[in-house]
Coordinates of C-alpha atoms and ligand atoms in Angstrom, one line a residue:
Chain A
X1115 CA 31.7 92.2 104.0
X1116 CA 30.7 89.1 102.1
X1117 CA 32.6 85.8 102.2
X1118 CA 33.2 84.2 98.8
X1119 CA 35.0 81.1 97.5
X1120 CA 36.7 81.6 94.2
X1121 CA 35.7 78.4 92.4
X1122 CA 38.3 78.9 89.7
X1123 CA 40.9 78.2 92.4
X1124 CA 39.3 76.0 95.0
X1125 CA 40.4 72.3 94.8
X1126 CA 37.9 71.0 97.3
X1127 CA 40.3 70.0 100.0
X1128 CA 37.8 70.8 102.8
X1129 CA 40.4 72.3 105.1
X1130 CA 38.1 75.3 105.6
X1131 CA 35.4 72.9 106.7
X1132 CA 37.7 71.6 109.4
X1133 CA 38.8 74.9 110.8
X1134 CA 35.9 77.4 110.9
X1135 CA 34.7 77.7 114.5
X1136 CA 31.1 78.5 113.2
X1137 CA 30.9 75.6 110.8
X1138 CA 30.2 78.1 108.0
X1139 CA 31.8 75.8 105.3
X1140 CA 30.0 72.6 104.6
X1141 CA 31.3 69.8 102.5
X1142 CA 29.7 70.2 99.0
X1143 CA 28.0 67.5 97.1
X1144 CA 27.9 68.8 93.5
X1145 CA 30.7 68.8 90.9
X1146 CA 31.3 72.2 89.5
X1147 CA 32.3 72.9 85.9
X1148 CA 36.0 72.2 86.7
X1149 CA 35.1 68.8 88.1
X1150 CA 35.6 69.8 91.7
X1151 CA 33.3 69.6 94.7
X1152 CA 33.7 73.0 96.4
X1153 CA 32.3 73.5 99.9
X1154 CA 29.0 75.4 100.3
X1155 CA 28.5 78.3 102.6
X1156 CA 26.0 78.0 105.5
X1157 CA 24.8 81.4 106.6
X1158 CA 28.2 83.1 106.0
X1159 CA 26.9 86.4 107.5
X1160 CA 27.7 84.7 110.9
X1161 CA 31.5 84.9 110.1
X1162 CA 33.4 87.2 112.5
X1163 CA 35.2 88.9 109.7
X1164 CA 32.0 89.5 107.7
X1165 CA 30.4 91.2 110.7
X1166 CA 33.2 93.1 112.3
X1167 CA 36.0 93.9 109.8
X1168 CA 34.6 97.3 109.0
X1169 CA 34.3 98.2 112.7
X1170 CA 37.8 97.2 113.7
X1171 CA 39.5 98.1 110.4
X1172 CA 41.5 94.9 110.2
X1173 CA 41.1 91.2 109.5
X1174 CA 39.4 89.2 112.3
X1175 CA 39.7 85.5 112.7
X1176 CA 40.7 84.8 109.1
X1177 CA 41.8 81.2 109.8
X1178 CA 40.0 79.8 106.8
X1179 CA 41.7 82.4 104.6
X1180 CA 45.2 81.5 106.0
X1181 CA 44.8 77.8 105.8
X1182 CA 43.2 77.6 102.3
X1183 CA 46.2 76.2 100.3
X1184 CA 44.7 77.6 97.1
X1185 CA 44.2 81.2 98.1
X1186 CA 40.5 80.7 97.2
X1187 CA 38.8 82.5 100.1
X1188 CA 38.3 86.2 100.3
X1189 CA 35.8 88.9 101.3
X1190 CA 34.2 91.4 99.0
X1191 CA 32.5 94.7 99.8
X1192 CA 28.8 94.5 100.1
X1193 CA 26.3 97.3 99.7
X1194 CA 24.4 98.0 102.9
X1195 CA 21.2 96.2 103.1
X1196 CA 18.3 98.4 102.1
X1197 CA 14.8 97.5 103.3
X1198 CA 12.4 97.4 100.4
X1199 CA 8.7 96.5 99.9
X1200 CA 8.0 93.1 98.7
X1201 CA 4.8 92.7 96.8
X1202 CA 3.3 89.3 96.6
X1203 CA 0.8 88.7 93.8
X1204 CA -2.0 86.3 94.2
Chain B
X53 CA 43.5 86.3 99.4
X54 CA 46.7 86.8 101.4
X55 CA 49.2 89.4 100.3
X56 CA 47.8 90.1 96.8
X57 CA 50.8 92.5 96.2
X58 CA 53.2 89.5 96.5
X59 CA 51.4 86.7 94.7
X60 CA 51.6 86.1 90.9
X61 CA 47.8 85.8 90.5
X62 CA 48.2 84.9 86.8
X63 CA 50.0 81.7 87.9
X64 CA 47.2 80.5 90.1
X65 CA 45.8 78.0 90.7
X66 CA 49.2 76.5 91.5
X67 CA 50.4 73.0 90.6
X68 CA 50.1 71.6 94.1
X69 CA 47.7 68.7 94.7
X70 CA 44.4 69.1 96.5
X71 CA 45.0 70.0 100.2
X72 CA 48.8 70.1 99.9
X73 CA 50.2 72.0 102.9
X74 CA 52.7 73.9 100.8
X75 CA 50.1 76.5 99.8
X76 CA 49.3 77.2 103.4
X77 CA 53.0 77.7 104.2
X78 CA 53.3 80.2 101.3
X79 CA 50.3 82.1 102.8
X80 CA 52.0 82.3 106.2
X81 CA 55.3 83.3 104.8
X82 CA 53.8 86.1 102.7
X83 CA 51.7 87.3 105.7
X84 CA 55.0 87.5 107.6
X85 CA 56.7 89.4 104.7
X86 CA 53.8 91.9 104.7
X87 CA 54.1 92.3 108.5
X88 CA 57.8 93.1 108.1
X89 CA 56.9 95.8 105.5
X90 CA 59.7 94.7 103.2
X91 CA 60.0 96.1 99.7
X92 CA 59.5 93.7 96.8
X93 CA 62.7 94.8 95.0
X94 CA 64.8 94.2 98.1
X95 CA 63.5 90.7 98.8
X96 CA 64.8 87.6 97.1
X97 CA 63.2 84.1 97.4
X98 CA 65.6 81.2 96.8
X99 CA 64.8 77.5 96.5
X100 CA 66.1 74.1 95.4
X101 CA 64.1 71.3 93.8
X102 CA 60.9 69.7 95.0
X103 CA 57.2 70.6 95.3
X104 CA 58.1 72.9 98.2
X105 CA 60.8 74.5 96.1
X106 CA 58.4 75.6 93.5
X107 CA 57.0 78.2 95.9
X108 CA 59.1 81.2 94.7
X109 CA 57.5 80.7 91.2
X110 CA 54.3 82.0 92.6
X111 CA 55.8 85.1 94.2
X112 CA 56.2 88.4 92.5
X113 CA 59.8 89.1 93.4
X114 CA 63.1 88.2 91.9
X115 CA 63.9 84.6 92.8
X116 CA 66.4 81.8 92.2
X117 CA 65.1 78.3 91.6
X118 CA 68.3 76.4 91.8
X119 CA 69.6 72.9 91.7
X120 CA 68.5 70.1 94.1
X121 CA 69.9 70.7 97.7
X122 CA 71.8 73.8 96.8
X123 CA 69.4 76.6 97.8
X124 CA 71.4 77.6 100.8
X125 CA 74.6 77.8 98.9
X126 CA 73.0 80.1 96.3
X127 CA 71.3 82.1 99.0
X128 CA 74.6 82.6 100.8
X129 CA 76.0 83.9 97.6
X130 CA 73.2 86.4 97.2
X131 CA 73.6 87.6 100.8
X132 CA 77.4 88.0 100.5
X133 CA 77.0 90.0 97.2
X134 CA 74.1 92.1 98.4
X135 CA 73.9 92.2 102.2
X136 CA 71.1 94.8 102.0
X137 CA 68.7 92.2 100.5
X138 CA 66.2 90.2 102.5
X139 CA 66.8 86.6 101.6
X140 CA 64.1 83.9 102.2
X141 CA 64.7 80.3 101.3
X142 CA 61.9 77.7 100.7
X143 CA 63.1 74.2 100.9
X144 CA 61.8 70.6 101.5
X145 CA 62.9 67.9 103.8
X146 CA 64.7 66.0 101.0
X147 CA 66.2 69.2 99.5
X148 CA 67.5 70.4 102.9
X149 CA 68.3 67.3 104.9
X150 CA 69.3 64.7 102.3
X151 CA 71.1 66.0 99.3
X152 CA 71.6 69.5 101.0
X153 CA 72.4 68.3 104.5
X154 CA 76.0 69.7 104.4
X155 CA 74.9 73.1 103.2
X156 CA 72.3 73.1 106.0
X157 CA 74.6 72.6 108.9
X158 CA 77.3 74.9 107.6
X159 CA 74.8 77.7 106.8
X160 CA 73.6 77.3 110.5
X161 CA 77.2 77.3 111.7
X162 CA 78.1 80.4 109.7
X163 CA 74.9 81.9 110.9
X164 CA 74.2 83.6 107.5
X165 CA 71.6 86.3 107.8
X166 CA 68.6 84.7 106.1
X167 CA 65.2 83.1 106.8
X168 CA 64.8 79.4 105.9
X169 CA 61.3 77.9 105.8
X170 CA 61.4 74.2 105.4
X171 CA 58.1 72.4 104.4
X172 CA 58.8 69.1 106.0
X173 CA 56.3 66.6 104.6
X174 CA 58.4 63.6 105.6
X175 CA 58.7 62.4 102.0
X176 CA 60.1 63.1 98.5
X177 CA 56.8 64.5 97.2
X178 CA 57.8 65.5 93.7
X179 CA 59.4 62.3 92.6
X180 CA 56.7 60.0 93.7
X181 CA 57.0 59.3 97.4
X182 CA 60.5 58.0 98.3
X183 CA 61.5 58.0 101.9
X184 CA 63.5 61.0 103.1
X185 CA 65.7 61.5 106.2
X186 CA 62.6 62.7 108.1
X187 CA 60.3 59.8 107.2
X188 CA 59.2 58.6 110.6
X189 CA 60.0 55.0 111.7
X190 CA 57.4 52.6 110.4
X191 CA 56.0 54.8 107.7
X192 CA 55.4 53.3 104.3
X193 CA 57.0 55.0 101.3
X194 CA 57.9 53.7 97.8
X195 CA 61.4 53.0 99.0
X196 CA 60.3 51.6 102.4
X197 CA 57.5 49.2 101.5
X198 CA 57.8 47.3 104.8
X199 CA 58.0 50.5 106.9
X200 CA 60.9 52.9 107.5
X201 CA 63.5 51.2 109.6
X202 CA 65.9 54.1 110.1
X203 CA 65.5 56.8 112.7
X204 CA 64.5 60.3 111.5
X205 CA 66.3 63.6 111.7
X206 CA 64.9 66.3 114.0
X207 CA 65.6 69.2 111.7
X208 CA 64.9 71.9 114.3
X209 CA 67.2 70.3 116.9
X210 CA 69.8 69.9 114.2
X211 CA 69.7 73.7 113.4
X212 CA 70.0 74.5 117.1
X213 CA 73.0 72.2 117.5
X214 CA 74.6 73.7 114.4
X215 CA 74.3 77.3 115.6
X216 CA 71.3 79.0 114.0
X217 CA 70.2 82.2 115.8
X218 CA 66.5 81.5 115.6
X219 CA 64.8 78.1 115.4
X220 CA 61.1 77.3 115.6
X221 CA 58.8 74.5 114.6
X222 CA 55.1 74.6 113.8
X223 CA 52.7 72.9 111.4
X224 CA 50.5 73.9 108.5
X225 CA 47.6 73.6 111.0
X226 CA 49.0 76.3 113.3
X227 CA 48.7 79.1 110.8
X228 CA 48.8 82.0 113.2
X229 CA 51.7 80.7 115.2
X230 CA 53.6 79.7 112.1
X231 CA 53.2 83.3 110.7
X232 CA 54.4 84.8 114.0
X233 CA 57.4 82.5 114.1
X234 CA 58.4 83.3 110.5
X235 CA 58.1 87.0 111.4
X236 CA 60.3 86.6 114.5
X237 CA 62.8 84.7 112.4
X238 CA 62.9 87.5 109.8
X239 CA 63.5 90.0 112.6
X240 CA 66.4 88.1 114.2
X241 CA 69.7 88.9 112.6
X242 CA 71.5 85.7 111.6
X243 CA 70.2 82.3 110.4
X244 CA 66.6 81.8 111.1
X245 CA 65.2 78.3 110.6
X246 CA 61.5 77.6 110.7
X247 CA 60.4 74.0 110.2
X248 CA 56.7 73.7 109.1
X249 CA 55.4 70.1 109.3
X250 CA 53.1 69.9 106.3
X251 CA 50.8 67.3 104.8
X252 CA 51.5 65.6 101.5
X253 CA 48.2 63.8 101.0
X254 CA 49.2 62.4 97.6
X255 CA 52.5 60.6 98.4
X256 CA 52.5 60.3 102.1
X257 CA 48.9 60.2 103.2
X258 CA 47.7 57.6 100.7
X259 CA 50.3 55.1 101.7
X260 CA 49.9 55.6 105.5
X261 CA 46.2 55.2 106.1
X262 CA 45.5 58.9 106.0
X263 CA 43.3 59.1 103.0
X264 CA 41.7 62.5 103.3
X265 CA 43.2 65.9 103.7
X266 CA 41.4 66.6 107.0
X267 CA 42.6 63.2 108.3
X268 CA 46.2 64.1 107.5
X269 CA 46.0 67.5 109.2
X270 CA 44.3 65.9 112.2
X271 CA 47.1 63.4 112.5
X272 CA 49.7 66.2 112.4
X273 CA 47.8 68.3 114.9
X274 CA 47.2 65.4 117.4
X275 CA 50.9 64.5 117.4
X276 CA 52.2 68.0 118.0
X277 CA 53.0 68.9 121.6
X278 CA 54.1 72.3 122.9
X279 CA 57.7 72.4 124.1
X280 CA 56.5 73.8 127.4
X281 CA 54.1 70.9 127.9
X282 CA 56.8 68.4 127.1
X283 CA 59.2 70.0 129.5
X284 CA 56.5 70.0 132.2
X285 CA 55.8 66.3 131.7
X286 CA 59.6 65.6 132.0
X287 CA 59.9 67.8 135.1
X288 CA 57.0 66.0 136.8
X289 CA 58.5 62.7 135.8
X290 CA 55.4 61.8 133.8
X291 CA 55.7 59.7 130.6
X292 CA 56.1 61.6 127.3
X293 CA 54.3 59.8 124.4
X294 CA 56.9 58.4 122.0
X295 CA 55.2 59.4 118.7
X296 CA 54.9 63.1 119.4
X297 CA 57.0 66.0 118.0
X298 CA 57.5 69.3 119.8
X299 CA 56.2 72.6 118.5
X300 CA 57.2 76.1 119.5
X301 CA 60.3 78.3 119.6
X302 CA 63.4 76.2 120.3
X303 CA 66.0 79.0 120.4
X304 CA 66.4 82.8 119.9
X305 CA 69.9 84.0 120.6
X306 CA 72.6 86.4 119.5
X307 CA 75.6 84.5 118.2
X308 CA 77.9 86.4 115.8
X309 CA 76.2 86.4 112.4
X310 CA 77.4 86.7 108.8
X311 CA 76.0 89.0 106.1
X312 CA 74.0 91.2 108.4
X313 CA 73.0 94.5 106.8
X314 CA 75.3 97.3 107.8
Ligands
TPP110 C1 70.8 66.2 91.7 C2 69.4 65.7 91.7 N1 69.1 64.5 92.3 C3 67.8 64.1 92.3 C4 66.8 64.8 91.8 C5 65.4 64.3 91.8 N2 64.6 64.9 92.8 C6 63.8 65.9 92.5 S1 62.8 66.5 93.7 C7 63.5 65.4 94.8 C8 63.1 65.2 96.2 C9 62.4 66.4 96.8 O1 62.0 66.2 98.1 P1 61.7 67.4 99.0 O2 62.8 68.3 99.1 O3 61.2 66.8 100.3 O4 60.5 68.1 98.3 P2 58.9 67.9 98.3 O5 58.6 67.5 96.9 O6 58.6 66.8 99.2 O7 58.3 69.2 98.7 C10 64.4 64.6 94.1 C11 65.2 63.5 94.8 C12 67.1 66.0 91.2 N3 66.2 66.8 90.7 N4 68.4 66.5 91.2
SF4_111 S1 40.3 75.4 102.0 FE1 40.3 76.5 100.0 S2 40.7 75.0 98.4 FE2 40.2 73.9 100.3 S3 38.0 73.5 100.1 FE3 38.2 75.4 101.3 S4 38.1 77.0 99.7 FE4 38.5 75.1 98.6
SF4_112 S1 37.1 84.1 109.1 FE1 36.8 82.6 110.8 S2 34.6 82.7 111.3 FE2 34.9 83.6 109.3 S3 34.5 81.9 107.8 FE3 36.7 82.0 108.2 S4 37.1 80.6 109.8 FE4 34.9 81.0 109.8
SF4_113 S1 53.0 65.4 95.8 FE1 52.7 66.0 97.9 S2 54.1 67.7 98.3 FE2 53.9 67.5 96.1 S3 52.2 68.9 95.5 FE3 51.3 66.8 95.8 S4 50.7 66.8 98.0 FE4 52.1 68.6 97.7
MG114 MG1 59.4 66.5 101.1

């Protein structure tokens, strides 16, 4: 699962920054097109729910999702990672 | 997103200010409703007037957005006419304890079967920050520019004294506990009152040296004390700080209730 912030809803209150035990949300610095500074995600793959929701079949932790007053945080399905060859041209 | 089946997504983002605690309390209430497995067409949300009272407008069920202070009177009417409905009331401290104070104590006394969630932000948020009956002593509001000089109501204790079957208090920081308390209130037949202390950064925080949303939430969190801890301090004869408020379940009992589904 992949953690996403819906920027059309987020109002930049930074409550998610306060509550995440992994410090995945960081205060943002740049205004988006709505004039709001949304938090940025720091290695969101560390989130308990990203890693284990599929295994347990239910929401894990989810504190950011509950406290976000603007219903802006959610998880989306992600295709499994497929290893692929990377060619570097010189 | 919490409870997508219950939220009117087309109405989002809602009108609440950045970091307003009301949005969090809506999340917790809808998570509790999902936990209960209620049907949408058997659930009614009722509210009065205020920022908090706008909550039913974002929920996909039939609802009554009534006059200031009268949510409980309308909700009692709904419950008497249709006892099979699940009735949930959203209200604010001004709506419930000031203009609606009488409805509050009598709905508790009658023990009408409904769940009341009060978003207590200690202020009249919607009308620009006037003091309410829960504004703490010393707090600055537009009607108390030198600091509130009157004592405040303890809404949860008031509900216990007036006879409600279930009473709990949490905050918009304690999201899991708040959700559990609302669920327990919904399960208890009779009047369930859940007070959620919330932040109003715009009209309370700005006037009381709590300029950012995290500062406001931190203030609420650090002044909340579990009832068990307060009782332990009292038992041990140790001092209880004066500026704290208690959180937890105050009462769960089985007084005769009105309007319980047959
Ligand atoms: C009969 C009547 N009196 C006064 C008002 C003005 N009024 C609107 S909202 C409000 C206070 C709401 O305070 P609260 O219930 O705490 O809600 P909040 O906005 O803080 O969530 C008042 C006094 C009104 N709408 N109707
Ligand atoms: S809690 Fe929600 S609204 Fe607030 S900054 Fe985080 S994503 Fe945005
Ligand atoms: S679910 Fe928990 S761990 Fe994952 S981002 Fe939210 S707060 Fe952090
Ligand atoms: S005025 Fe206060 S209670 Fe009303 S929406 Fe703004 S922050 Fe919330
Ligand atoms: Mg209020």
